[in-house]
PDB file of N, CA and C in Angstrom:
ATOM      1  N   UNK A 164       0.825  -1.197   0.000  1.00 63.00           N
ATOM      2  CA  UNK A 164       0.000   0.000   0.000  1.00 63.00           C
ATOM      3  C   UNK A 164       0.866   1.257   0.000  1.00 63.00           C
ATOM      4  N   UNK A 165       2.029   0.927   0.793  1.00 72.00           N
ATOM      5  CA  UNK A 165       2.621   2.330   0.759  1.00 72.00           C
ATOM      6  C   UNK A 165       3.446   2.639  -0.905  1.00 72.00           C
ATOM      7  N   UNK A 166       4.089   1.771  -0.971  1.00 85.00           N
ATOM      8  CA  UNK A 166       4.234   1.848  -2.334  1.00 85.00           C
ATOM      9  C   UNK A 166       3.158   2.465  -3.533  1.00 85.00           C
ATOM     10  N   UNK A 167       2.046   1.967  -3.358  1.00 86.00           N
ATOM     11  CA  UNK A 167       1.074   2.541  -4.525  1.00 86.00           C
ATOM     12  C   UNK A 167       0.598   4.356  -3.864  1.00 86.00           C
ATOM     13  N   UNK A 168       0.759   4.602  -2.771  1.00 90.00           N
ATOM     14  CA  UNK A 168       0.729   5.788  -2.150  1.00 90.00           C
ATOM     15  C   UNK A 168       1.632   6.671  -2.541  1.00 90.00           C
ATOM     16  N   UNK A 169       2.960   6.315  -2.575  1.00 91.00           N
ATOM     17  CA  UNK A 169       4.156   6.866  -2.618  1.00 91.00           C
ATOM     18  C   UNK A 169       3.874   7.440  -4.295  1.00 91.00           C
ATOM     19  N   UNK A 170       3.756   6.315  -4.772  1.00 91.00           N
ATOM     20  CA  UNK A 170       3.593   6.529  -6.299  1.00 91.00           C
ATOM     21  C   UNK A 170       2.861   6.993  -7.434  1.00 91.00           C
ATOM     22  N   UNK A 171       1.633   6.991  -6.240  1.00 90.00           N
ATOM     23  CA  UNK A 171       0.299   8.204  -6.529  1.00 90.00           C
ATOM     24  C   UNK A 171       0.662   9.455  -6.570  1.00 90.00           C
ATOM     25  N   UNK A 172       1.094   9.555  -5.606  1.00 93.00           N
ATOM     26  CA  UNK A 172       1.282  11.597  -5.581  1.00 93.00           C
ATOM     27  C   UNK A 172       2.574  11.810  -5.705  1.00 93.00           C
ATOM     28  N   UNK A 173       4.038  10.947  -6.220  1.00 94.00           N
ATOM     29  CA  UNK A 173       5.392  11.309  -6.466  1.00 94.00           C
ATOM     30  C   UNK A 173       5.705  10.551  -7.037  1.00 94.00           C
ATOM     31  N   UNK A 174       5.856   9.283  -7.750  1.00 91.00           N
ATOM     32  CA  UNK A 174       6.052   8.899  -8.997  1.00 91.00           C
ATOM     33  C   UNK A 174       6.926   7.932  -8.894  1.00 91.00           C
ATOM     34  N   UNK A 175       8.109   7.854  -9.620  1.00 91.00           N
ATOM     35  CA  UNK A 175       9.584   7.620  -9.628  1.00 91.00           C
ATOM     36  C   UNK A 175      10.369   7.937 -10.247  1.00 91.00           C
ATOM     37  N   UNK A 176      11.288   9.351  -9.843  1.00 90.00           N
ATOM     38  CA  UNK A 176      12.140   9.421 -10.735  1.00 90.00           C
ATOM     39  C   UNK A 176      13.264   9.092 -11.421  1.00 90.00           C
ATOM     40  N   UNK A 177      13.446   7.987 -10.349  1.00 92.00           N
ATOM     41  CA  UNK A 177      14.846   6.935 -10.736  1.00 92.00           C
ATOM     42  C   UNK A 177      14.494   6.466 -11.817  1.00 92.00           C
ATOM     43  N   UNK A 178      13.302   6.241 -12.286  1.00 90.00           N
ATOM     44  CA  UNK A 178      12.536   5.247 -13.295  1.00 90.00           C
ATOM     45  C   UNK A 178      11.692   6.172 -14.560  1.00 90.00           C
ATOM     46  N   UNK A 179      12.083   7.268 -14.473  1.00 88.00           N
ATOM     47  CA  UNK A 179      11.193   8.044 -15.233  1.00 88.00           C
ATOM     48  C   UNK A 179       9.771   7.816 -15.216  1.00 88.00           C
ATOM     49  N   UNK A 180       9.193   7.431 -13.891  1.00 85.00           N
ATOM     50  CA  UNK A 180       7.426   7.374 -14.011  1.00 85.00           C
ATOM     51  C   UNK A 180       7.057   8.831 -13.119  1.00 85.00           C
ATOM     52  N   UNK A 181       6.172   8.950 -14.080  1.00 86.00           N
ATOM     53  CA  UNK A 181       5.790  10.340 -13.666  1.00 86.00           C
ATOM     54  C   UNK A 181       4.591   9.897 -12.109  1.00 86.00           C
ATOM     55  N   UNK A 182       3.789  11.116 -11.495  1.00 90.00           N
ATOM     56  CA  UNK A 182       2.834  10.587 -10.479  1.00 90.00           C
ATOM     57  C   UNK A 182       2.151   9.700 -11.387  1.00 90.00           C
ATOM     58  N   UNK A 183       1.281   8.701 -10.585  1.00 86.00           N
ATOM     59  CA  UNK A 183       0.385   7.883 -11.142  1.00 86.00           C
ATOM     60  C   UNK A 183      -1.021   9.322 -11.566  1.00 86.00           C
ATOM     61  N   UNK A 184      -0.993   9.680 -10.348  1.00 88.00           N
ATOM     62  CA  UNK A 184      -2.013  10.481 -10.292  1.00 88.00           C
ATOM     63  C   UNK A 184      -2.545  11.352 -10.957  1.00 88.00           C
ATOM     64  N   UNK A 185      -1.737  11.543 -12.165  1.00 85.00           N
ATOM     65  CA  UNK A 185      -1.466  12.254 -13.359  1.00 85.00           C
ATOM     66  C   UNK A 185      -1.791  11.480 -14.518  1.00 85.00           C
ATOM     67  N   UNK A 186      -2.051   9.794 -14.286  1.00 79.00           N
ATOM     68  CA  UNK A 186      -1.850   8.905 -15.491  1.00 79.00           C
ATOM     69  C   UNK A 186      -3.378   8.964 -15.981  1.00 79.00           C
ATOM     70  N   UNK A 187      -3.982   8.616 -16.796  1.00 71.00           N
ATOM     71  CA  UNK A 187      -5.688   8.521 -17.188  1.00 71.00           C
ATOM     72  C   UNK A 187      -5.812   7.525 -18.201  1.00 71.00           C
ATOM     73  N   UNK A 188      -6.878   6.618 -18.061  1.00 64.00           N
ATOM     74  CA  UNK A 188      -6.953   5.583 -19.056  1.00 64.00           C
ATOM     75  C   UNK A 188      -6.754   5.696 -21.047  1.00 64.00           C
ATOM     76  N   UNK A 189      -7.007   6.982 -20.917  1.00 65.00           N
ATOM     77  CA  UNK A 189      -6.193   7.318 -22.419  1.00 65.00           C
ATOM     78  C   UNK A 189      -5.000   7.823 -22.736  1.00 65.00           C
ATOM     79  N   UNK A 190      -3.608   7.907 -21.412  1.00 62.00           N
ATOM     80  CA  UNK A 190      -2.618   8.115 -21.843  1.00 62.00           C
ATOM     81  C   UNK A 190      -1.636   7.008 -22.465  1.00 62.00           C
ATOM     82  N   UNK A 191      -0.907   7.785 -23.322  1.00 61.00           N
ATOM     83  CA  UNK A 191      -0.168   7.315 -23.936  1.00 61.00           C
ATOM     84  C   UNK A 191       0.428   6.413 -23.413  1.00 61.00           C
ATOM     85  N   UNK A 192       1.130   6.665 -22.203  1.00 62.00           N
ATOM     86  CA  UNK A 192       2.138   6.304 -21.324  1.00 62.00           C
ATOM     87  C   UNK A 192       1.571   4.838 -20.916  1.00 62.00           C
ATOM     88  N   UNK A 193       0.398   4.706 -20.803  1.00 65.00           N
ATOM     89  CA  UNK A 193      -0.070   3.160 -20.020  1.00 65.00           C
ATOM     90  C   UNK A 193      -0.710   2.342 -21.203  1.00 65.00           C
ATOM     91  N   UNK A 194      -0.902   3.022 -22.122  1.00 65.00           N
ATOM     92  CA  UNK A 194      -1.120   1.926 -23.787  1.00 65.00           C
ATOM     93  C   UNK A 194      -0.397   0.766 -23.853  1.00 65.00           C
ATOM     94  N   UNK A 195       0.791   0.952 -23.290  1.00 66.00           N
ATOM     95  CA  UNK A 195       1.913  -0.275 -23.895  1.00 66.00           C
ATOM     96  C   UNK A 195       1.690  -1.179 -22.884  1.00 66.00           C
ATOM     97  N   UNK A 196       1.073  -0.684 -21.182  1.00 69.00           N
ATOM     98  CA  UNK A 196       1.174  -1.637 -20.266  1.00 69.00           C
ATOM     99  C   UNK A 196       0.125  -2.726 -20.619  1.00 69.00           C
ATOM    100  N   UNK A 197       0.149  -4.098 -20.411  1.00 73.00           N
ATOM    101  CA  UNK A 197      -0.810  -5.261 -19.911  1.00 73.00           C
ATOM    102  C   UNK A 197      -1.692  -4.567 -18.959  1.00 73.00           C
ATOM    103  N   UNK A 198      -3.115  -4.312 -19.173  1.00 76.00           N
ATOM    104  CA  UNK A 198      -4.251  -4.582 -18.539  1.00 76.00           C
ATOM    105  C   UNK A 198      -3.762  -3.149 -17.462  1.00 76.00           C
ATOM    106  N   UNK A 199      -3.132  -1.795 -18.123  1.00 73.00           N
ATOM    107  CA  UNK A 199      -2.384  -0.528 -17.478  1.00 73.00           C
ATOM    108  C   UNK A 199      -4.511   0.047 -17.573  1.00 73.00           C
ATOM    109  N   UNK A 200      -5.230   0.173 -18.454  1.00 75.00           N
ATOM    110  CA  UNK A 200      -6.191   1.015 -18.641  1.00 75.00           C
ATOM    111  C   UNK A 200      -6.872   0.742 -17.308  1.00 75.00           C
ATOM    112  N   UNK A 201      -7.194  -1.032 -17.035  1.00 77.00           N
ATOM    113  CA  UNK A 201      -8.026  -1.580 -15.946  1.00 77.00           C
ATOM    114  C   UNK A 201      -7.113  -0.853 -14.749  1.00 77.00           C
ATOM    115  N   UNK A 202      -5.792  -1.430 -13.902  1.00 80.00           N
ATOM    116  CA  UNK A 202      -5.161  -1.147 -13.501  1.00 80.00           C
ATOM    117  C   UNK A 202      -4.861   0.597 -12.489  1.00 80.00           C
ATOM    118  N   UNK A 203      -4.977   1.535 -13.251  1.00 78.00           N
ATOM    119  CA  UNK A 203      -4.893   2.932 -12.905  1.00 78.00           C
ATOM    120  C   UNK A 203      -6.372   3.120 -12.696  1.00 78.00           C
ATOM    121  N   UNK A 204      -7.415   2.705 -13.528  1.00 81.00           N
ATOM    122  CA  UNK A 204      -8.622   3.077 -12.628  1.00 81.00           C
ATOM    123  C   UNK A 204      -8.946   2.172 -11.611  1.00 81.00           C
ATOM    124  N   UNK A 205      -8.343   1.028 -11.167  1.00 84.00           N
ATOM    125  CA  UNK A 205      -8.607   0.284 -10.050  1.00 84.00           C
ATOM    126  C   UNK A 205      -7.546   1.386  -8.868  1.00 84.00           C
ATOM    127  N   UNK A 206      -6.798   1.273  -9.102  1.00 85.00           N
ATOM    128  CA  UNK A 206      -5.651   2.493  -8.526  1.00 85.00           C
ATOM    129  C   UNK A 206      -6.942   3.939  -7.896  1.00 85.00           C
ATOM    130  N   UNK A 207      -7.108   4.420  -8.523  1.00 86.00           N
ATOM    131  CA  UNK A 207      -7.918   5.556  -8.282  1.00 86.00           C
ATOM    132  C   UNK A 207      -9.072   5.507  -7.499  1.00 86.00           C
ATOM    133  N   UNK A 208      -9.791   4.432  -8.099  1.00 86.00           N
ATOM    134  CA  UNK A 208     -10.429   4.008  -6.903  1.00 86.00           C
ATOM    135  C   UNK A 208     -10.216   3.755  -5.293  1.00 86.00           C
ATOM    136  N   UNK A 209      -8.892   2.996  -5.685  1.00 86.00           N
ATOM    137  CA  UNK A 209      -8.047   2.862  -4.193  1.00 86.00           C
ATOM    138  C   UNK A 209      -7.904   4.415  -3.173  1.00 86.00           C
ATOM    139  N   UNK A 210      -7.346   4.814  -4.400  1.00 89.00           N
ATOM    140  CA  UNK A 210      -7.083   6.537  -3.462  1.00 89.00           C
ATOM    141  C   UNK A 210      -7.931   7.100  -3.315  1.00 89.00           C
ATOM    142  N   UNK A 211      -9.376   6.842  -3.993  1.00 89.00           N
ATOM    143  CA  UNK A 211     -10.828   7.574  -3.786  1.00 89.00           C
ATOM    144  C   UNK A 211     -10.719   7.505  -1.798  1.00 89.00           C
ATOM    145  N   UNK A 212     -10.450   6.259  -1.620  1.00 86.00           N
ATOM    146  CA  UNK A 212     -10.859   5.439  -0.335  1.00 86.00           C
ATOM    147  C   UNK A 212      -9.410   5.998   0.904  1.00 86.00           C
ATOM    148  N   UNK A 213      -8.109   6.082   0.081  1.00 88.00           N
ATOM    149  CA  UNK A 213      -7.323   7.071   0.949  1.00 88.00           C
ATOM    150  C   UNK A 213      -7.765   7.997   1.119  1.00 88.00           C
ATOM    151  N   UNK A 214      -8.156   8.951   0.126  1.00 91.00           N
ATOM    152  CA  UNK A 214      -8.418  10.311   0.603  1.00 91.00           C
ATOM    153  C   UNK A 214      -9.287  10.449   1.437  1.00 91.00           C
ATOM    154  N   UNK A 215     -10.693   9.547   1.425  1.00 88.00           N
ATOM    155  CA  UNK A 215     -11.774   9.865   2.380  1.00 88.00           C
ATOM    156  C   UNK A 215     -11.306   9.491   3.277  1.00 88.00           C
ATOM    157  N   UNK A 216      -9.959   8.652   3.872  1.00 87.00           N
ATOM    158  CA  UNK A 216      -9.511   7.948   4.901  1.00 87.00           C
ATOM    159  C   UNK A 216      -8.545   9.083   5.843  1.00 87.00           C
ATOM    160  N   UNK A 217      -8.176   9.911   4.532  1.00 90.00           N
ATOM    161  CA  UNK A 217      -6.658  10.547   4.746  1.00 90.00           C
ATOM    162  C   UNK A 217      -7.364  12.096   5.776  1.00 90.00           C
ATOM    163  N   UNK A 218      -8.787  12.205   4.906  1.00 91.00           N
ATOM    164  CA  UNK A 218      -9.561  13.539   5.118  1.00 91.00           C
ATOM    165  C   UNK A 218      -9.757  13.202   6.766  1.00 91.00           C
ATOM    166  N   UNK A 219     -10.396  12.490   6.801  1.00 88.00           N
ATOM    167  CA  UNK A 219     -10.624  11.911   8.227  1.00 88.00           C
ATOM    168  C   UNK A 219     -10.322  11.509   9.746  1.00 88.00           C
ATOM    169  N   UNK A 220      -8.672  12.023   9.234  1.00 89.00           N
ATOM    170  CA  UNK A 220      -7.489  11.580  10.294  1.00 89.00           C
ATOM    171  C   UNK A 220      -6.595  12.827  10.083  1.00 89.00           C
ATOM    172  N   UNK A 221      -7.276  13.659   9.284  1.00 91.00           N
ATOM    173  CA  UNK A 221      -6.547  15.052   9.200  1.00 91.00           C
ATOM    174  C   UNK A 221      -4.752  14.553   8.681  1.00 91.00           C
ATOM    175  N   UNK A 222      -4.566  14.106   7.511  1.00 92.00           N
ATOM    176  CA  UNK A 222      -3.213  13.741   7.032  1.00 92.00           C
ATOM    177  C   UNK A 222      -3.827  13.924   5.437  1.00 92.00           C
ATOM    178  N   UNK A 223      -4.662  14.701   5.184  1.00 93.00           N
ATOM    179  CA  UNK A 223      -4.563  15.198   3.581  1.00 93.00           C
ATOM    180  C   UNK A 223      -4.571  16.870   3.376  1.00 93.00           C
ATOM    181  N   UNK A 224      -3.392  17.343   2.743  1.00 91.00           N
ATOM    182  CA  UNK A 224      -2.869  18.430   3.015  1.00 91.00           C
ATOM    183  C   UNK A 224      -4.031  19.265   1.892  1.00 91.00           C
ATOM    184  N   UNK A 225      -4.737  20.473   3.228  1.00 88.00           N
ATOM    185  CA  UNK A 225      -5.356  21.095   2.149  1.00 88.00           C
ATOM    186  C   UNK A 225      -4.810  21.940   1.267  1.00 88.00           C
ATOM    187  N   UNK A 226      -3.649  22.294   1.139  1.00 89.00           N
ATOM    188  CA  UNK A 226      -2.892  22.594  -0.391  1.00 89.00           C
ATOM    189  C   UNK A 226      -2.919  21.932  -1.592  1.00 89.00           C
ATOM    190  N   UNK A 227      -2.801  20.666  -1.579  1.00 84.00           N
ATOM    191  CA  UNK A 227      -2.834  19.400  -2.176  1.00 84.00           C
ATOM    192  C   UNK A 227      -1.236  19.035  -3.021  1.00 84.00           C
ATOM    193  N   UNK A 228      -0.158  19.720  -1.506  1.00 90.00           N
ATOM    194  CA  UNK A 228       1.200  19.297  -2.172  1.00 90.00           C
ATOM    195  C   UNK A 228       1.685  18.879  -1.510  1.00 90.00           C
ATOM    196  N   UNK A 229       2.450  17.568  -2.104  1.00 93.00           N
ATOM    197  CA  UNK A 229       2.722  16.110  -1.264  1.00 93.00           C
ATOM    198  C   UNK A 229       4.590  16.448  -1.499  1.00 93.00           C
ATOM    199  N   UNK A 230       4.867  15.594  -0.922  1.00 93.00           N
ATOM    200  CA  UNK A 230       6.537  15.333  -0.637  1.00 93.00           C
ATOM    201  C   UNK A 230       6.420  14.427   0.297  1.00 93.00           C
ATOM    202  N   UNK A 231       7.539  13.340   0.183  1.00 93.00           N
ATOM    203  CA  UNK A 231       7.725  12.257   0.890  1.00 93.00           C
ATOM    204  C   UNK A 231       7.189  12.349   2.228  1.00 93.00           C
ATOM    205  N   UNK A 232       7.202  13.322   3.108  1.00 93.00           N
ATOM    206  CA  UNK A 232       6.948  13.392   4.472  1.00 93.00           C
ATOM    207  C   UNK A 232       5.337  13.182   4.790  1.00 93.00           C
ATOM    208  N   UNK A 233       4.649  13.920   3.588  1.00 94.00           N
ATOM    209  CA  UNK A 233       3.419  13.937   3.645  1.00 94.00           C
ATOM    210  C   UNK A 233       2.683  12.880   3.454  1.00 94.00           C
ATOM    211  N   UNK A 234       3.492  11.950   2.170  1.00 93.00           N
ATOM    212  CA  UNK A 234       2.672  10.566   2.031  1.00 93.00           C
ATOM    213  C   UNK A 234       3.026   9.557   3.278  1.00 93.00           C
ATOM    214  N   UNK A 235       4.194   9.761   3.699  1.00 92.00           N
ATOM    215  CA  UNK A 235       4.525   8.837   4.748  1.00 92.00           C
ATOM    216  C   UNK A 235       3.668   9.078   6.044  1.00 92.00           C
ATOM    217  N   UNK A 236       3.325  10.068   6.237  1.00 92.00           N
ATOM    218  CA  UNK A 236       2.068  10.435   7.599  1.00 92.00           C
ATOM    219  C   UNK A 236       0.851  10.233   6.678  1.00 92.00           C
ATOM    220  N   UNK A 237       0.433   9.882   5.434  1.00 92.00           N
ATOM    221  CA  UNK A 237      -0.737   9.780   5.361  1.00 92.00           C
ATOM    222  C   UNK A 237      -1.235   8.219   5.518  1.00 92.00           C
ATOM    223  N   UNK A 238       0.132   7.410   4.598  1.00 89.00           N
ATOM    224  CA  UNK A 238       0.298   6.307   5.392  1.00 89.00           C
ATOM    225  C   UNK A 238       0.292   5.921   6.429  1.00 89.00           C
ATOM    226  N   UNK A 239       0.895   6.044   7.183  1.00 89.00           N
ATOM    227  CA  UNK A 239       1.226   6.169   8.892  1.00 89.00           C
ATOM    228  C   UNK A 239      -0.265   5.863  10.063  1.00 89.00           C
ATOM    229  N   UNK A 240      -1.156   6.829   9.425  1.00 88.00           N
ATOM    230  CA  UNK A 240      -1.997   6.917   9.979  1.00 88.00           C
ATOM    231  C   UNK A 240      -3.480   6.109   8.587  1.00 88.00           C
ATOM    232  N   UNK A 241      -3.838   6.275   8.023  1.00 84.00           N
ATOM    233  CA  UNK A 241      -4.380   5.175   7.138  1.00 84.00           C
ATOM    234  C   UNK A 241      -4.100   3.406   7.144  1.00 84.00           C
ATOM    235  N   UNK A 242      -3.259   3.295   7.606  1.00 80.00           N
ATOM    236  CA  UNK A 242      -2.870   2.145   7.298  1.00 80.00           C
ATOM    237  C   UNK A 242      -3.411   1.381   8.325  1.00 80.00           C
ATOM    238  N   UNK A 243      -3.406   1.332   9.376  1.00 77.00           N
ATOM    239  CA  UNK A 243      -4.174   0.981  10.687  1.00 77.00           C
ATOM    240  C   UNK A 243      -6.059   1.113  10.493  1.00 77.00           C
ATOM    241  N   UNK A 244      -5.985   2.249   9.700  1.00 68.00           N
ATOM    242  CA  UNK A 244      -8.093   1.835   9.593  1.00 68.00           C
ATOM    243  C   UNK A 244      -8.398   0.934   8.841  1.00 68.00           C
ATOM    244  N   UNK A 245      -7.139   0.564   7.881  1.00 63.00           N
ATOM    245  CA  UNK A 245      -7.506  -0.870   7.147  1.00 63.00           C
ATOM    246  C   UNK A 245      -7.079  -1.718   7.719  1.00 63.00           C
ATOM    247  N   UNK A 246      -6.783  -1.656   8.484  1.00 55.00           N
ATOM    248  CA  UNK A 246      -7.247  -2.880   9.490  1.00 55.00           C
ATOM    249  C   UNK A 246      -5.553  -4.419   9.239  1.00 55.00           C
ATOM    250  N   UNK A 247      -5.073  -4.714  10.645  1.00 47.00           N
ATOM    251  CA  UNK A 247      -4.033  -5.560  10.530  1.00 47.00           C
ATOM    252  C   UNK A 247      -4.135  -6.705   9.875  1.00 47.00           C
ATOM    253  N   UNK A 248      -5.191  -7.297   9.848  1.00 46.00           N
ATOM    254  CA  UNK A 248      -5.622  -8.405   9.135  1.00 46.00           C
ATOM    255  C   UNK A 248      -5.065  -8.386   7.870  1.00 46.00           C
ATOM    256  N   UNK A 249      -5.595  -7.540   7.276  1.00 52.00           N
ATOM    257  CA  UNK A 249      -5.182  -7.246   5.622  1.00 52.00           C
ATOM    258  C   UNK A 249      -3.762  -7.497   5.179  1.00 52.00           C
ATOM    259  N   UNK A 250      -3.385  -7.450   6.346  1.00 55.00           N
ATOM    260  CA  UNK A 250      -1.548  -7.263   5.855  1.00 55.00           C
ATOM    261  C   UNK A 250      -0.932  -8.846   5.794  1.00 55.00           C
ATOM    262  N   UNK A 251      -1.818  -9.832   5.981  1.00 48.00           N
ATOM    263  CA  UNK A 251      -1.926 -10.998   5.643  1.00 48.00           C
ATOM    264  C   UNK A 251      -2.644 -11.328   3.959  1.00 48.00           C
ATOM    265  N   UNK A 252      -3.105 -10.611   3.713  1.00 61.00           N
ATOM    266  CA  UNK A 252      -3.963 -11.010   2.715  1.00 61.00           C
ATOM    267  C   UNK A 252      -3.029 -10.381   1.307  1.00 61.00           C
ATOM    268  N   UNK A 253      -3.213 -11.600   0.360  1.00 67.00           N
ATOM    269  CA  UNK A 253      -2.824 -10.894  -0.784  1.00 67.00           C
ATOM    270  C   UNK A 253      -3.115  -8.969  -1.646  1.00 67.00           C
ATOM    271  N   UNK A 254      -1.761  -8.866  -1.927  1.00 65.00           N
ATOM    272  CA  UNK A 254      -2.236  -7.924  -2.506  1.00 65.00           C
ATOM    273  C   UNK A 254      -3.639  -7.398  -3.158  1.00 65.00           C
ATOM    274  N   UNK A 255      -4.340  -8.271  -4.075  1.00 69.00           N
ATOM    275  CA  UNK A 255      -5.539  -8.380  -4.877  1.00 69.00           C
ATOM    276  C   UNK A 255      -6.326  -7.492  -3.841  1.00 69.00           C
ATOM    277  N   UNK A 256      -6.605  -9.050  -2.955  1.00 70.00           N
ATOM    278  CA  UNK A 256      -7.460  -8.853  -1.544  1.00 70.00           C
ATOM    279  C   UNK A 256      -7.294  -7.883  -0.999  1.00 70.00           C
ATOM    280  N   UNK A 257      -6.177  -7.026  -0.528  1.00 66.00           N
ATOM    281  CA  UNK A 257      -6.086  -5.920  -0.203  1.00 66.00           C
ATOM    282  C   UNK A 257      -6.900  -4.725  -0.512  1.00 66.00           C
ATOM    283  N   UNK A 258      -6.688  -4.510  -2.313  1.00 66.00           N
ATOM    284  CA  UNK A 258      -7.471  -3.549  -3.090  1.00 66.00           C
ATOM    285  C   UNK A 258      -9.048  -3.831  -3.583  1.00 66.00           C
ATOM    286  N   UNK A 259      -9.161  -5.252  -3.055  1.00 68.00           N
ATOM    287  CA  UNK A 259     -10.386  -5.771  -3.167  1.00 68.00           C
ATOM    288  C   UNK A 259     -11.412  -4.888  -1.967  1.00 68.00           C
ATOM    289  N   UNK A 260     -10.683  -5.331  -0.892  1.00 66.00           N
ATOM    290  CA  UNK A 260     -11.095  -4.577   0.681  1.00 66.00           C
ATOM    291  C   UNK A 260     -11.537  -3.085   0.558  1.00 66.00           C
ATOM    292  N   UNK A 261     -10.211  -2.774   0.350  1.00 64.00           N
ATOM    293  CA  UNK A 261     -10.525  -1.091   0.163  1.00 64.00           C
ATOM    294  C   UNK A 261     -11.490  -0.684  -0.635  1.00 64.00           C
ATOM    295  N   UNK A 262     -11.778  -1.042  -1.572  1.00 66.00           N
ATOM    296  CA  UNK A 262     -12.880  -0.840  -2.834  1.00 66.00           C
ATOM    297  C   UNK A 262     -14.204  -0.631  -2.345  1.00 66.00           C
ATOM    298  N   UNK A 263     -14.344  -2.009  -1.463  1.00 66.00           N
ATOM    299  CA  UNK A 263     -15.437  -2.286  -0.652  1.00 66.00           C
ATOM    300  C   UNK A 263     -16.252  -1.488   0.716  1.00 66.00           C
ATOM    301  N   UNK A 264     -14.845  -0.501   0.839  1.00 58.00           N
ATOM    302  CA  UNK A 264     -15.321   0.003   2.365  1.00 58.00           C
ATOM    303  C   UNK A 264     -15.802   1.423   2.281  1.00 58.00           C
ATOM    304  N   UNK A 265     -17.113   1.407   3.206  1.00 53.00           N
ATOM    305  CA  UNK A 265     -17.693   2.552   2.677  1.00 53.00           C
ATOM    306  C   UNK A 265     -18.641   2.822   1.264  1.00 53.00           C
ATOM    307  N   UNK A 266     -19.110   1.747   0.922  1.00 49.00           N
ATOM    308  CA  UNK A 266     -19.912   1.138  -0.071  1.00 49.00           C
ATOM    309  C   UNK A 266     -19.444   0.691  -1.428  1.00 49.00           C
TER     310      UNK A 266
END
């Protein structure tokens, strides 16, 4: 999770990937990926469910500008309302969960 967090709102620049959060099912950039169109909107969805998580625990910056420190406290504190269990459960299951919570 923290990984897809990290990579939502800062990217990688070791790797030339820009934010995810920036990516949209008609960019260029995710054409070439396997099953990239499904993928980034399953992604978004995910962060639909951070942010209402992030809003909630006061760790989503109302500026809306992130730097490592910021995703790591949004993590920090998110990661615990999904609950310890999860951290047993496959990845899938993971984003399966989140999808689910909150209708």
């Amino acid at each position: 999770m923290n990984g897809l967090i990290t990579k939502w709102f800062l990217g990688d620049k070791e790797n030339n990937i820009p934010p995810y959060r920036l990516l949209h099912a008609n960019n260029n950039f995710i054409e070439h990926v396997k099953n990239g169109k499904r993928d980034i909107s399953k992604m978004g969805k995910v962060m639909e469910k951070v942010k209402h998580f992030g809003i909630t625990v006061d760790a989503w910056p109302s500026n809306g500008r992130w730097d490592g420190n910021k995703v790591a406290t949004l993590y920090s504190k998110v990661w615990p309302l999904h609950g310890a269990k999860s951290a047993a459960k496959s990845r899938r299951e993971q984003i399966e969960q989140l999808e689910n919570i909150g209708g």
